[in-house]
Amino acid sequence: MGQANSDWHAKFPAFRIAGNLYYVGTADLAVYLINTVQGNILINSDYKQDLPVIKQSIAELGFKYADTKILLISHAHGDHDEGTAVIAKETGAKLMVMEADLLDEESAAPGRPGAHVDRVLHDGDVVELGGYKLVAHLTPGHTKGCTTWTMQVSDGPRTLNAVIVGSPNVNPGYLLVGNKQYPQIADDYVKTFTVLKSLPCDLFLGAHGAYFGLKTKYEKMKGGDPNAFIDPEGYRAYVAERESTFRTEWARQQQNPGSPAK
Ligand SMILES: [Zn+2]
């Protein structure tokens, strides 16, 4: 959960990213729909207040919200998951969450979804529907169970590797050194960057549109560029920049133990 901004709750045109992968999120809080013959998979719910916008986007594409069979999340922060229990109740979708984010996902504390998780996921688990497979990669640090999703998208004659980054961000207030609630947090970020650097990527996507330049690329696509979201260089540059930001903050905190990120 980063700094709130007006894009979080703003409607954004629903569109096909490639193949059977669609964008149905807001102007910054990304929600993905994977369409299959057995129904749809949704990744993220955003806040409860955003659900009407997401439902509208699903309908704009000609899909049915009621056909949601599986619900996944990037990580257990309200801007991505506050509405999961509502979606699960309204559609009967099976909610699947990485083990280390389970408690937060099932928590009914203010701002938490209080959802029932139907399947507990572990690193490398495959989620499958209608012949399509998504792989759950544990990329912890931002949350203990932060998940990066990958899938292969058939787009005409080509097969594209999609990467939906969970979050590599060190949020304001995060303690990377001497964190009693999460002692291994810094080592987890290190693991996360190793994983992110190992993933083949054509379609660079993520939990927030700002990660991958949603608006600019959407305009390029509207302008006639069918490859606007294919950006392997952008992905590598983004991961490198996020890693160096993390390492700089980690080094600062090692010099100043107990001084959280700003
Ligand atoms: Zn977050």
XYZ file of C-alpha atoms in Angstrom, residues 122-261:
140
model
C 2.887 -22.049 -1.529
C 5.811 -20.865 -3.622
C 5.623 -22.280 -7.158
C 2.047 -23.538 -6.877
C 0.035 -23.681 -10.113
C -3.502 -22.316 -10.337
C -5.356 -23.789 -13.291
C -8.688 -23.151 -14.991
C -9.975 -24.052 -18.415
C -6.550 -25.214 -19.531
C -4.772 -22.036 -18.436
C -2.071 -22.109 -15.755
C -0.831 -19.331 -13.509
C 2.226 -19.796 -11.329
C 2.374 -18.222 -7.857
C 5.869 -16.970 -7.078
C 6.522 -16.014 -3.466
C 8.165 -12.561 -3.577
C 8.066 -11.482 0.074
C 9.187 -8.368 1.895
C 6.439 -5.901 1.034
C 4.196 -8.417 2.800
C 5.265 -11.835 4.035
C 3.145 -13.576 1.389
C 3.477 -11.097 -1.469
C 2.877 -12.972 -4.725
C 4.112 -12.381 -8.257
C 1.978 -14.172 -10.854
C 3.282 -15.462 -14.150
C 1.428 -17.030 -17.065
C 1.950 -17.732 -20.717
C -0.462 -15.848 -22.946
C -1.258 -17.130 -26.444
C -1.616 -14.038 -28.606
C -2.213 -15.126 -32.177
C 0.890 -17.014 -33.383
C 3.023 -15.954 -30.455
C 3.245 -16.992 -26.816
C 4.025 -14.182 -24.391
C 5.387 -14.463 -20.849
C 3.317 -12.268 -18.552
C 4.692 -11.159 -15.190
C 2.336 -9.477 -12.686
C 4.688 -8.045 -10.055
C 3.320 -8.359 -6.480
C 5.261 -5.376 -5.074
C 8.987 -4.715 -4.618
C 8.340 -1.578 -2.614
C 9.627 -0.592 0.804
C 6.780 1.510 2.142
C 7.110 4.498 4.453
C 7.394 3.243 8.016
C 8.995 -0.073 7.091
C 11.783 -1.258 9.397
C 14.344 -3.339 7.519
C 16.707 -3.753 10.483
C 15.657 -4.938 13.945
C 12.052 -5.563 12.899
C 10.594 -7.724 15.706
C 7.405 -8.586 13.791
C 9.336 -9.490 10.648
C 13.015 -10.136 11.431
C 13.851 -11.651 8.022
C 12.266 -8.809 6.056
C 15.482 -7.590 4.395
C 16.573 -11.114 3.427
C 13.116 -11.633 1.969
C 13.477 -8.557 -0.254
C 16.842 -9.905 -1.421
C 15.132 -13.188 -2.330
C 12.387 -11.274 -4.105
C 14.784 -9.456 -6.397
C 16.555 -12.714 -7.206
C 13.184 -14.202 -8.213
C 12.076 -11.148 -10.204
C 15.382 -11.107 -12.097
C 14.994 -14.797 -12.959
C 11.548 -14.497 -14.576
C 11.257 -14.342 -18.386
C 9.092 -11.328 -19.187
C 7.381 -10.015 -22.297
C 4.242 -8.499 -20.747
C 5.417 -6.309 -17.838
C 2.472 -5.857 -15.437
C 1.963 -5.356 -11.699
C -0.305 -4.625 -8.727
C -0.229 -0.886 -9.514
C -0.478 0.647 -12.991
C 2.314 3.046 -12.004
C 4.780 0.136 -11.870
C 4.610 -0.433 -15.634
C 3.236 2.826 -17.054
C -0.375 1.743 -17.553
C -1.683 5.069 -18.847
C 1.118 5.784 -21.318
C 1.062 2.280 -22.726
C -2.737 2.281 -22.983
C -2.561 5.476 -25.054
C 0.111 3.861 -27.267
C -2.147 0.840 -27.736
C -5.117 3.071 -28.529
C -2.840 4.872 -30.979
C -2.419 1.628 -32.898
C 0.575 -0.095 -31.262
C -0.496 -3.699 -30.498
C 2.795 -4.302 -28.672
C 2.502 -1.404 -26.248
C 2.471 -3.690 -23.203
C 5.350 -5.861 -24.398
C 8.280 -4.345 -22.508
C 11.047 -6.701 -21.364
C 13.570 -3.853 -21.112
C 11.167 -1.798 -19.020
C 10.719 -4.759 -16.714
C 14.435 -5.246 -16.183
C 15.018 -1.535 -15.673
C 12.145 -1.362 -13.166
C 13.423 -4.332 -11.162
C 16.954 -2.910 -11.166
C 15.742 0.509 -10.015
C 13.575 -0.986 -7.250
C 16.443 -3.169 -6.069
C 18.871 -0.278 -5.862
C 16.258 1.779 -3.981
C 15.819 -1.079 -1.529
C 19.573 -1.557 -1.055
C 20.139 2.162 -0.467
C 17.421 2.200 2.197
C 18.723 -1.011 3.749
C 22.247 0.438 3.969
C 20.855 3.639 5.518
C 18.947 1.656 8.135
C 21.992 -0.498 8.914
C 23.754 2.778 9.718
C 20.738 4.046 11.654
C 19.045 1.057 13.292
C 15.456 1.771 14.332
C 15.006 4.522 11.772
C 12.104 3.399 9.520
C 11.753 4.205 5.827
